[in-house]
Short mmCIF file of C-alpha atoms and ligand atoms in Angstrom, two decimals:
data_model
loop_
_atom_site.label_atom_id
_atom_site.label_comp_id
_atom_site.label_asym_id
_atom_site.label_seq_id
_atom_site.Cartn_x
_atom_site.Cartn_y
_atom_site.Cartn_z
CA UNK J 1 108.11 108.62 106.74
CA UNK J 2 107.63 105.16 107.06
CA UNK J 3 109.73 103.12 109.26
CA UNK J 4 111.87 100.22 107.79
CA UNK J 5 110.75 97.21 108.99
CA UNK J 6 112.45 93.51 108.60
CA UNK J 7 110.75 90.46 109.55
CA UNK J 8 112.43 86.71 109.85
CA UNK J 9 110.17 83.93 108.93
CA UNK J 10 112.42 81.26 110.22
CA UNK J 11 109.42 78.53 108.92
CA UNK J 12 109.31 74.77 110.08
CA UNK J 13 113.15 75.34 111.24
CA UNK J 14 115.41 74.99 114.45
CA UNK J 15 115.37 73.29 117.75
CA UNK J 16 114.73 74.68 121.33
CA UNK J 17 118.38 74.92 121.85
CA UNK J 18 119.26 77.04 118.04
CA UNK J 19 116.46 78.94 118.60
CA UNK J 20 117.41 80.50 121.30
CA UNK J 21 120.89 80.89 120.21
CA UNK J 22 120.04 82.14 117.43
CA UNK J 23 117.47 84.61 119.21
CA UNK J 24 120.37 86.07 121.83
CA UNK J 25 122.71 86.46 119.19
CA UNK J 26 120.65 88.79 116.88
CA UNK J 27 120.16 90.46 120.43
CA UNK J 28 123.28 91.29 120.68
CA UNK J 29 124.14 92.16 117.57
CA UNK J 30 121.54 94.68 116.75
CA UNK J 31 121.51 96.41 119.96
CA UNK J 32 122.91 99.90 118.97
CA UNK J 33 119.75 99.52 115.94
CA UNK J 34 116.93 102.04 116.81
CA UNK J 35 116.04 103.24 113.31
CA UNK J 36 114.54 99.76 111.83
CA UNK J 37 112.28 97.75 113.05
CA UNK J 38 113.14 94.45 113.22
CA UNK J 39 111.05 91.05 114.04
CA UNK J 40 111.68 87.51 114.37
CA UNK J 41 108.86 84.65 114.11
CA UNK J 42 109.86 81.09 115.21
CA UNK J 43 107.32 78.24 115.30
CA UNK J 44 104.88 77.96 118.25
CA UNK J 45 106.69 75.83 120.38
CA UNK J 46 109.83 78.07 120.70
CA UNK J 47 108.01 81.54 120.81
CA UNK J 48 107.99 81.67 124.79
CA UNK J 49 111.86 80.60 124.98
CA UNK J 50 112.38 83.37 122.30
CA UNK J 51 110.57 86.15 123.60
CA UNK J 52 112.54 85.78 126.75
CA UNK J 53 115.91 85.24 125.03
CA UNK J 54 114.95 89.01 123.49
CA UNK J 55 113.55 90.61 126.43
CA UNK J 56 115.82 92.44 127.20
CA UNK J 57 116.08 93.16 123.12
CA UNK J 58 114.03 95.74 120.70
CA UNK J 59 112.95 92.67 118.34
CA UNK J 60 109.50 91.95 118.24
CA UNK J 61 108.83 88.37 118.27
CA UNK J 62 105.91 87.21 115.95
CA UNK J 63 104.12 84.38 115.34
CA UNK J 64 103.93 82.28 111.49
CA UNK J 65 100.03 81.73 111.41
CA UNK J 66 96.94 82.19 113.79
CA UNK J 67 93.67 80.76 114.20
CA UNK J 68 90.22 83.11 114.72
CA UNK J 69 88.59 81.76 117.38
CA UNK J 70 88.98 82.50 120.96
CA UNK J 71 89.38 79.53 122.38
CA UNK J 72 87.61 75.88 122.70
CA UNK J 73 87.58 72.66 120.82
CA UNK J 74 89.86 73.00 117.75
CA UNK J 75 92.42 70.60 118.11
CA UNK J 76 95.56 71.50 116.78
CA UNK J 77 95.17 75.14 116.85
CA UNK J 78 96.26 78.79 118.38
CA UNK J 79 94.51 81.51 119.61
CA UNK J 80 95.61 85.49 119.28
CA UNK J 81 95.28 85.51 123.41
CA UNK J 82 98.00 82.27 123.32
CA UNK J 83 100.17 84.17 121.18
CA UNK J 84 100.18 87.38 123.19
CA UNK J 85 100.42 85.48 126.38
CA UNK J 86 104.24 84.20 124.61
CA UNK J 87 105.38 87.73 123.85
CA UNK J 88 103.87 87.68 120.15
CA UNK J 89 103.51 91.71 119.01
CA UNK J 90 102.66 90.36 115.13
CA UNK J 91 101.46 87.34 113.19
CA UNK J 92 102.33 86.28 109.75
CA UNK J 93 99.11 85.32 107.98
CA UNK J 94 98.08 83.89 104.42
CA UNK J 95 101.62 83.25 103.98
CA UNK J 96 102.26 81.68 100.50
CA UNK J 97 102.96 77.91 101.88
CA UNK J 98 99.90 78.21 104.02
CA UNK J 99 97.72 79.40 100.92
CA UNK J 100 99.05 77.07 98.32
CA UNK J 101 100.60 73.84 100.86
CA UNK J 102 97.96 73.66 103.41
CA UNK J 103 94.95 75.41 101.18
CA UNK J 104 94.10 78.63 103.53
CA UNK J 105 91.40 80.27 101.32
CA UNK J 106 91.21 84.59 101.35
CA UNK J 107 88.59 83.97 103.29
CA UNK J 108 90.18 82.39 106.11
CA UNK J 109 92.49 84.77 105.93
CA UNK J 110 90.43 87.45 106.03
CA UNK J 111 88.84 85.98 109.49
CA UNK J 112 92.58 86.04 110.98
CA UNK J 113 93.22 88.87 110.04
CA UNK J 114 90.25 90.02 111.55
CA UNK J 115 90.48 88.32 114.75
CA UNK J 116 94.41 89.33 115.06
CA UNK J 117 93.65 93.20 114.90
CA UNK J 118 90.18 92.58 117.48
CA UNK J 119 92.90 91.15 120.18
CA UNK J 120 95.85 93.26 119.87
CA UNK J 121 98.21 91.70 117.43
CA UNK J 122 99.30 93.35 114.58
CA UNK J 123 99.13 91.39 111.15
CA UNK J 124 102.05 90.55 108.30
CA UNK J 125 99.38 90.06 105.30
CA UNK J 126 100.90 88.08 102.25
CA UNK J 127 100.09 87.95 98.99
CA UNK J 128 101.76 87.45 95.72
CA UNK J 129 101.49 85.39 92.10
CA UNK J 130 102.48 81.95 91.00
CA UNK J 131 104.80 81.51 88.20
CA UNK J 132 101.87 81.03 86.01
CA UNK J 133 100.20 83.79 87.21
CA UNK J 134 103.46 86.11 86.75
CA UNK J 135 104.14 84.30 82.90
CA UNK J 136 100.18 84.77 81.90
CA UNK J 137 100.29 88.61 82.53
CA UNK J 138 98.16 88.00 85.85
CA UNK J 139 100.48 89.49 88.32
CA UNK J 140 98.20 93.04 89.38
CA UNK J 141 94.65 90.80 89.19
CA UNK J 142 96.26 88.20 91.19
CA UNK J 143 97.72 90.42 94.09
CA UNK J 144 95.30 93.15 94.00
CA UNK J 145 92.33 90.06 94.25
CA UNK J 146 94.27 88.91 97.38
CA UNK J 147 94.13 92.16 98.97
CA UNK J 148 91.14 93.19 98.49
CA UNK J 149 89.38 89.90 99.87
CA UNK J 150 92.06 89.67 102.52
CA UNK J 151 90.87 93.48 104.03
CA UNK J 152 87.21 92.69 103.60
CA UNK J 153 85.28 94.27 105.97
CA UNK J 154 88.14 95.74 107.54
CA UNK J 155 88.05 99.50 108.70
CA UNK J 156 90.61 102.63 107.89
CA UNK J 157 91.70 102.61 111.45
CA UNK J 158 92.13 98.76 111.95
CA UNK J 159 94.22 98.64 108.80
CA UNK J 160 96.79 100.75 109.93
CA UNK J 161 97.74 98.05 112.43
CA UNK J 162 99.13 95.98 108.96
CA UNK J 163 102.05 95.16 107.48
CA UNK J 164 101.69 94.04 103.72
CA UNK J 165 104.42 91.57 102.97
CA UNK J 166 104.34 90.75 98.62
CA UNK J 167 106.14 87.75 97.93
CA UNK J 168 106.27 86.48 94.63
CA UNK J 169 105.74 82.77 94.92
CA UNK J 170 108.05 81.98 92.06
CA UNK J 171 110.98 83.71 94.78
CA UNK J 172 110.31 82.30 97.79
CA UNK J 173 113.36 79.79 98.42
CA UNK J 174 114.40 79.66 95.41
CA UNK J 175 117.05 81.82 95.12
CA UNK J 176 115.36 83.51 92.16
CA UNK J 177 114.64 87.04 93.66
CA UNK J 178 112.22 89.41 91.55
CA UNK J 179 114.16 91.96 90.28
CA UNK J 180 114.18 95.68 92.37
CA UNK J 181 111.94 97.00 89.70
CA UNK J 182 109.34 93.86 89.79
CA UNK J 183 109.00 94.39 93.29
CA UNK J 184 108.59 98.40 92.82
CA UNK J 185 105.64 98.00 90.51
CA UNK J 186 104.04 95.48 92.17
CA UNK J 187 104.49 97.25 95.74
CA UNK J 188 103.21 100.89 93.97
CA UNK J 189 100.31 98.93 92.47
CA UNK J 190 99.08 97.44 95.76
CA UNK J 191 99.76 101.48 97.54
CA UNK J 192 97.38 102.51 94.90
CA UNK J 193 95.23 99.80 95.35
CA UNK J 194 95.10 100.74 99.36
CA UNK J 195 94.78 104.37 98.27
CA UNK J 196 91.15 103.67 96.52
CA UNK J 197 90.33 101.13 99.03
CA UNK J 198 90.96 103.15 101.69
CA UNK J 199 92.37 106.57 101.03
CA UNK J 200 95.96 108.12 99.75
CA UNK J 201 96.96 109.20 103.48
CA UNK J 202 96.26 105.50 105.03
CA UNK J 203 97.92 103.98 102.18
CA UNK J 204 101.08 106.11 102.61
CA UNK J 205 101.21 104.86 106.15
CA UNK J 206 101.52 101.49 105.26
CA UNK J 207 104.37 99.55 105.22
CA UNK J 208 104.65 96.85 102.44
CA UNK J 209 107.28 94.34 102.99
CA UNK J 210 108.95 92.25 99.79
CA UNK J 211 110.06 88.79 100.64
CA UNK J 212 111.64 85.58 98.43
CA UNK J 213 114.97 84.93 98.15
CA UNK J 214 115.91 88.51 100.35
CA UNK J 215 119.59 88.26 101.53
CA UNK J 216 122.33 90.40 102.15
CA UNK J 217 123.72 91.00 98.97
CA UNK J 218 120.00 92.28 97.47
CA UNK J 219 118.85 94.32 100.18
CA UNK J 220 120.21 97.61 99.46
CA UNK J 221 118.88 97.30 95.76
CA UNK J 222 115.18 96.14 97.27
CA UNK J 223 115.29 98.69 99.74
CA UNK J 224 116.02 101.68 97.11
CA UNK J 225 112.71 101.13 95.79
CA UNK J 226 110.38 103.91 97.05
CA UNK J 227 107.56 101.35 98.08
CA UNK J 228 109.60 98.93 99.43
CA UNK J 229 109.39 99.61 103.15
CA UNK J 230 110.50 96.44 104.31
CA UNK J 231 111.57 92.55 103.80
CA UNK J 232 110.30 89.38 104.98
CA UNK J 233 113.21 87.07 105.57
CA UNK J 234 112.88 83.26 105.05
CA UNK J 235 115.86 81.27 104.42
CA UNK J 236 118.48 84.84 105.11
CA UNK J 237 116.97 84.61 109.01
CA UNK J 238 118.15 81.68 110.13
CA UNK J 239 121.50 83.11 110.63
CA UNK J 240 122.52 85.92 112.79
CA UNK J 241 125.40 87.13 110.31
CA UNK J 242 122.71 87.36 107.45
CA UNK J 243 119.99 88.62 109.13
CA UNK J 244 121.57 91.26 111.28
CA UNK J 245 123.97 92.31 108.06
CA UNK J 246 120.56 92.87 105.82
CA UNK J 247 119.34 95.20 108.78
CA UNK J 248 122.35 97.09 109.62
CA UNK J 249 122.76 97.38 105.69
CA UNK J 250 119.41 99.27 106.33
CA UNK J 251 120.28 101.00 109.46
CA UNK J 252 123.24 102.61 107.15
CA UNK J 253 120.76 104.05 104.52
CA UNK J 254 118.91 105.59 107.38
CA UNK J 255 121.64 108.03 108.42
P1 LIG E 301 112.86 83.05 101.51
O1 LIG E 301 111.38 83.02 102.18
O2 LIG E 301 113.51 84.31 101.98
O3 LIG E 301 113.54 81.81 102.03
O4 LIG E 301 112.67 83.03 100.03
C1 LIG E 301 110.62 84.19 102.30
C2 LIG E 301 109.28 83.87 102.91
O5 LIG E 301 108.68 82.85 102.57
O6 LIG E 301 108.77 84.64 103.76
#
């Protein structure tokens, strides 16, 4: 049985002062919640004032993007140990606007994903199509290109430690969510995918995450999906009503 597993990607968004708020109230509101797990990954500069704020808390904190090296002269960028050293348990990478806005390459991402699982930190690997992609029947050579170049290299026990998260581009904060069944086949294709990459028992283990345009009203409909273990949360996290109402709408199925 795989564990449900919500994630909110709260992006280029808040101030020291809302994210913390925002942190301590989700605290409190999901503290009764022990059968999802549930994440939340503000920028850099407020992941130390919101792993404290959820200390006391069962949300994991991550972080939005890594860089691979250990440390030294790369100006600008984050190492895994940083992240871990301000509570981070995951890391977002190859997130759609760091693909297609700031031009990560699969390769890149491959070498954080790497580097993330050789220090302890356990990856949220996205993929997904662009409206083009989707219109010209390239959804499955799209994705499954993605994954496979993303997990190059990568081992049957180090992929365990990931979370897939498929986001359609076309749905990411645009309101336009795929449809439960669009999300299904794409999420089934990718298990099989990690099936023949790795084998059937990994791939059942793995948790694969849907995110664009997730909110409260939708998630019961995503969630019926067999192979949709998960969300990633964008735009629905920045509020503690949404986000705690799409996991407690989970929590529910779970009895
Ligand atoms: P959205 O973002 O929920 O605002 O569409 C999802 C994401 O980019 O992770």
């Amino acid at each position: 049985m795989r564990k449900p597993f919500l994630a909110g990607n709260w992006k280029m968004n808040m101030n020291s002062a809302t994210a913390v708020n925002l942190a301590a109230g989700l605290a409190k509101e999901l503290a009764e919640i022990r059968t999802v797990d549930a994440a939340v990954c503000p920028p850099f500069v407020y992941l130390q004032s919101v792993s404290a704020a959820l200390s006391a808390s069962d949300i994991a904190v991550g972080a939005q993007d890594v860089y691979f090296e250990g440390n030294g002269a790369f100006t600008g960028e984050i190492s895994c140990e940083m992240l871990k050293d301000c509570g981070c348990r995951y890391v977002i990478i190859g997130h759609s606007e760091r693909r297609h806005v700031l031009g990560e390459t699969d390769a890149l991402i491959n070498r954080k994903i790497k580097a993330a699982i050789g220090r302890g930190l356990l990856p949220i690997f996205c993929v997904g199509e662009l409206l083009e992609e989707r219109d010209g029947g390239q959804t499955n050579a799209v994705v499954a290109d993605q994954v496979r170049k993303g997990l190059a290299g990568i081992s049957s026990d180090q992929v365990k430690t990931i979370t897939v998260a498929y986001e359609p581009v076309w749905a990411i904060g645009t309101g336009r969510t795929a449809t439960p069944e669009q999300a299904q086949e794409v999420h089934a294709m990718i298990r099989g995918l990690l099936g023949e990459l790795y084998d059937p028992a990994v791939a059942d283990g793995l948790r694969i995450q849907y995110g664009g345009s997730a909110k409260p009203g939708n998630t019961a409909e995503l969630m019926a999906q067999p192979d949709v273990d998960g969300l990633l949360i964008g735009g629905a996290s920045l509020k503690v009503e949404d986000f705690s109402a799409m996991i407690k709408t989970v929590a529910e199925k779970q009895k």
